[in-house]
Amino acid sequence: MPRILIVDDDRDTCRFMADLLERPDREIESAYDPKSALALVRHQSFDLVISDINLNAEQSGLDILRAFRESSPRGHVLLISGFGTLETAIDAVRAGAFDY
């Protein structure tokens, strides 16, 4: 069963994405801050992580991407942002994001 982690500091966004992705054959978890997300990716297995890049904290979606890639090199990461820049997109793809 595929496992998906959704990370966003906006709980409504997490719920919206979870509702969009919900299927009987998927397990979806949400984290609302980088600290919780990093603990999850370091101690659990996920096939896909979808994270906002700007989490209004010291750590960002790029930190989650790097930690996930270390623990699950075959997994995929999709970074999202309402305020993305070309530089951020390049950084995300260079760090191993599946898409931005």
Backbone as CSV, one residue per row, in Angstrom:
resi,resn,N_x,N_y,N_z,CA_x,CA_y,CA_z,C_x,C_y,C_z
1,MET,0.850,-1.175,0.000,0.000,0.000,0.000,0.899,1.242,0.000
2,PRO,0.749,2.120,-0.984,1.554,3.343,-1.031,1.266,4.249,0.168
3,ARG,2.341,4.829,0.695,2.228,5.748,1.824,2.659,7.139,1.369
4,ILE,1.836,8.130,1.700,2.077,9.512,1.290,2.107,10.390,2.531
5,LEU,3.094,11.285,2.582,3.178,12.277,3.642,2.956,13.655,3.033
6,ILE,2.020,14.393,3.600,1.734,15.757,3.167,2.209,16.694,4.268
7,VAL,3.009,17.691,3.891,3.578,18.625,4.860,3.222,20.049,4.452
8,ASP,2.506,20.730,5.330,2.180,22.141,5.097,1.808,22.753,6.436
9,ASP,2.239,23.984,6.654,1.898,24.648,7.910,0.444,25.106,7.929
10,ASP,-0.220,25.046,6.802,-1.646,25.384,6.707,-2.454,24.078,6.764
11,ARG,-3.144,23.865,7.869,-3.899,22.616,8.060,-4.980,22.422,7.004
12,ASP,-5.597,23.507,6.553,-6.622,23.391,5.515,-6.023,22.859,4.214
13,THR,-4.822,23.291,3.881,-4.155,22.792,2.679,-3.858,21.307,2.816
14,CYS,-3.387,20.897,3.978,-3.129,19.464,4.213,-4.408,18.651,4.047
15,ARG,-5.483,19.115,4.650,-6.764,18.388,4.542,-7.243,18.332,3.086
16,PHE,-7.120,19.443,2.382,-7.541,19.499,0.984,-6.757,18.494,0.137
17,MET,-5.433,18.488,0.298,-4.619,17.561,-0.486,-4.891,16.113,-0.088
18,ALA,-5.075,15.861,1.194,-5.385,14.500,1.643,-6.702,14.037,1.038
19,ASP,-7.695,14.917,1.003,-8.986,14.571,0.392,-8.828,14.267,-1.098
20,LEU,-7.997,15.055,-1.785,-7.774,14.832,-3.217,-7.089,13.500,-3.502
21,LEU,-6.171,13.129,-2.624,-5.358,11.930,-2.849,-5.930,10.667,-2.224
22,GLU,-6.953,10.813,-1.413,-7.496,9.668,-0.675,-8.044,8.595,-1.614
23,ARG,-7.594,7.377,-1.372,-8.055,6.190,-2.082,-7.998,5.043,-1.081
24,PRO,-8.807,4.007,-1.263,-8.763,2.873,-0.332,-7.406,2.179,-0.285
25,ASP,-6.632,2.280,-1.362,-5.346,1.584,-1.419,-4.160,2.485,-1.072
26,ARG,-4.400,3.627,-0.411,-3.333,4.546,-0.015,-3.442,4.879,1.463
27,GLU,-2.286,5.108,2.064,-2.241,5.573,3.444,-1.633,6.973,3.428
28,ILE,-2.351,7.930,3.993,-1.917,9.320,3.959,-1.728,9.838,5.375
29,GLU,-0.591,10.490,5.598,-0.320,11.154,6.871,-0.034,12.611,6.587
30,SER,-0.262,13.449,7.581,0.018,14.879,7.456,0.896,15.343,8.597
31,ALA,1.731,16.333,8.300,2.538,17.007,9.308,2.395,18.498,9.057
32,TYR,2.322,19.265,10.142,2.052,20.691,10.023,3.261,21.563,10.340
33,ASP,4.385,20.926,10.645,5.601,21.685,10.912,6.799,20.818,10.532
34,PRO,7.937,21.449,10.248,9.104,20.680,9.803,9.604,19.668,10.826
35,LYS,9.567,20.012,12.104,10.063,19.097,13.129,9.292,17.774,13.106
36,SER,7.976,17.855,13.042,7.148,16.633,12.977,7.398,15.872,11.683
37,ALA,7.506,16.601,10.591,7.734,15.959,9.292,9.079,15.245,9.266
38,LEU,10.108,15.891,9.793,11.434,15.271,9.801,11.445,14.014,10.663
39,ALA,10.756,14.041,11.785,10.666,12.837,12.629,9.975,11.708,11.864
40,LEU,8.919,12.026,11.142,8.203,11.001,10.380,9.072,10.407,9.282
41,VAL,9.754,11.249,8.491,10.541,10.705,7.377,11.766,9.941,7.861
42,ARG,12.232,10.241,9.047,13.395,9.520,9.581,13.023,8.181,10.214
43,HIS,11.751,8.038,10.637,11.361,6.830,11.365,10.284,6.000,10.690
44,GLN,9.745,6.490,9.596,8.720,5.730,8.882,9.045,5.713,7.397
45,SER,8.420,4.808,6.705,8.640,4.659,5.274,7.502,5.318,4.494
46,PHE,7.860,6.148,3.522,6.882,6.783,2.639,7.327,6.603,1.199
47,ASP,6.370,6.493,0.310,6.664,6.403,-1.114,6.709,7.784,-1.754
48,LEU,5.950,8.715,-1.162,5.854,10.061,-1.712,5.717,11.056,-0.574
49,VAL,6.459,12.154,-0.673,6.308,13.275,0.242,5.923,14.485,-0.595
50,ILE,4.844,15.133,-0.199,4.413,16.383,-0.826,4.555,17.453,0.246
51,SER,5.414,18.437,-0.015,5.684,19.440,1.010,5.674,20.846,0.434
52,ASP,5.086,21.741,1.193,5.237,23.161,0.909,6.708,23.482,1.133
53,ILE,7.263,24.337,0.324,8.666,24.677,0.507,8.848,25.678,1.641
54,ASN,7.895,26.583,1.809,7.967,27.589,2.871,7.035,27.169,4.000
55,LEU,7.626,26.746,5.109,6.838,26.243,6.237,6.816,27.211,7.413
56,ASN,7.211,28.462,7.173,7.211,29.494,8.209,7.923,29.029,9.474
57,ALA,9.072,28.407,9.276,9.883,27.902,10.384,11.351,27.989,9.979
58,GLU,12.215,27.650,10.905,13.648,27.675,10.604,13.984,26.696,9.480
59,GLN,13.320,25.556,9.470,13.547,24.553,8.435,12.479,24.693,7.356
60,SER,12.834,24.254,6.165,11.925,24.402,5.024,11.644,23.051,4.377
61,GLY,10.868,23.101,3.336,10.600,21.897,2.561,11.869,21.296,1.977
62,LEU,12.871,22.135,1.698,14.151,21.614,1.201,14.835,20.740,2.255
63,ASP,14.713,21.105,3.518,15.285,20.275,4.591,14.569,18.930,4.667
64,ILE,13.266,18.948,4.484,12.492,17.704,4.491,12.879,16.853,3.292
65,LEU,13.036,17.494,2.142,13.463,16.796,0.931,14.794,16.092,1.168
66,ARG,15.769,16.794,1.697,17.098,16.205,1.915,17.042,15.042,2.902
67,ALA,16.309,15.194,3.988,16.191,14.109,4.973,15.494,12.899,4.368
68,PHE,14.461,13.140,3.592,13.730,12.031,2.968,14.608,11.304,1.958
69,ARG,15.361,12.055,1.168,16.222,11.439,0.159,17.300,10.574,0.823
70,GLU,17.761,10.977,2.006,18.751,10.176,2.744,18.149,8.856,3.218
71,SER,16.921,8.914,3.730,16.317,7.703,4.298,15.589,6.858,3.263
72,SER,15.133,7.471,2.180,14.371,6.753,1.143,14.806,7.222,-0.247
73,PRO,15.997,6.830,-0.690,16.504,7.346,-1.960,15.652,7.006,-3.176
74,ARG,14.798,5.989,-3.071,13.951,5.624,-4.207,12.584,6.284,-4.156
75,GLY,12.281,6.970,-3.045,10.999,7.655,-2.917,10.986,8.946,-3.714
76,HIS,9.812,9.522,-3.829,9.655,10.760,-4.596,9.227,11.898,-3.681
77,VAL,9.665,13.098,-4.044,9.285,14.301,-3.319,8.742,15.304,-4.316
78,LEU,7.600,15.864,-3.973,6.995,16.925,-4.766,6.926,18.146,-3.865
79,LEU,7.634,19.218,-4.239,7.602,20.452,-3.463,6.620,21.415,-4.113
80,ILE,5.840,22.080,-3.280,4.846,23.030,-3.773,5.077,24.378,-3.105
81,SER,4.591,25.431,-3.745,4.712,26.753,-3.155,3.778,27.726,-3.845
82,GLY,3.224,28.594,-3.045,2.434,29.682,-3.597,3.303,30.877,-3.918
83,PHE,4.583,30.810,-3.523,5.486,31.945,-3.690,6.824,31.495,-4.248
84,GLY,6.811,30.600,-5.199,8.038,30.038,-5.734,8.799,30.995,-6.628
85,THR,10.090,30.749,-6.702,10.957,31.503,-7.594,11.725,30.516,-8.460
86,LEU,12.309,30.998,-9.511,13.116,30.144,-10.374,14.289,29.565,-9.580
87,GLU,14.904,30.375,-8.736,16.032,29.911,-7.925,15.605,28.776,-6.988
88,THR,14.453,28.923,-6.367,13.955,27.885,-5.470,13.667,26.606,-6.251
89,ALA,13.096,26.735,-7.426,12.813,25.561,-8.255,14.098,24.837,-8.627
90,ILE,15.119,25.588,-8.998,16.402,24.981,-9.351,17.006,24.284,-8.138
91,ASP,16.960,24.928,-6.974,17.476,24.312,-5.746,16.741,23.020,-5.428
92,ALA,15.438,23.024,-5.589,14.626,21.843,-5.285,14.980,20.677,-6.200
93,VAL,15.078,20.927,-7.482,15.389,19.853,-8.434,16.817,19.355,-8.219
94,ARG,17.740,20.265,-7.970,19.125,19.839,-7.698,19.224,18.999,-6.439
95,ALA,18.377,19.284,-5.458,18.395,18.517,-4.208,17.688,17.169,-4.343
96,GLY,17.048,16.940,-5.491,16.450,15.627,-5.742,14.937,15.606,-5.779
97,ALA,14.287,16.757,-5.824,12.831,16.773,-5.921,12.383,16.142,-7.227
98,PHE,11.343,15.363,-7.175,10.750,14.767,-8.365,10.157,15.853,-9.251
99,ASP,9.532,16.844,-8.602,8.948,17.967,-9.327,8.778,19.117,-8.356
100,TYR,8.576,20.303,-8.896,8.400,21.504,-8.086,7.294,22.327,-8.704
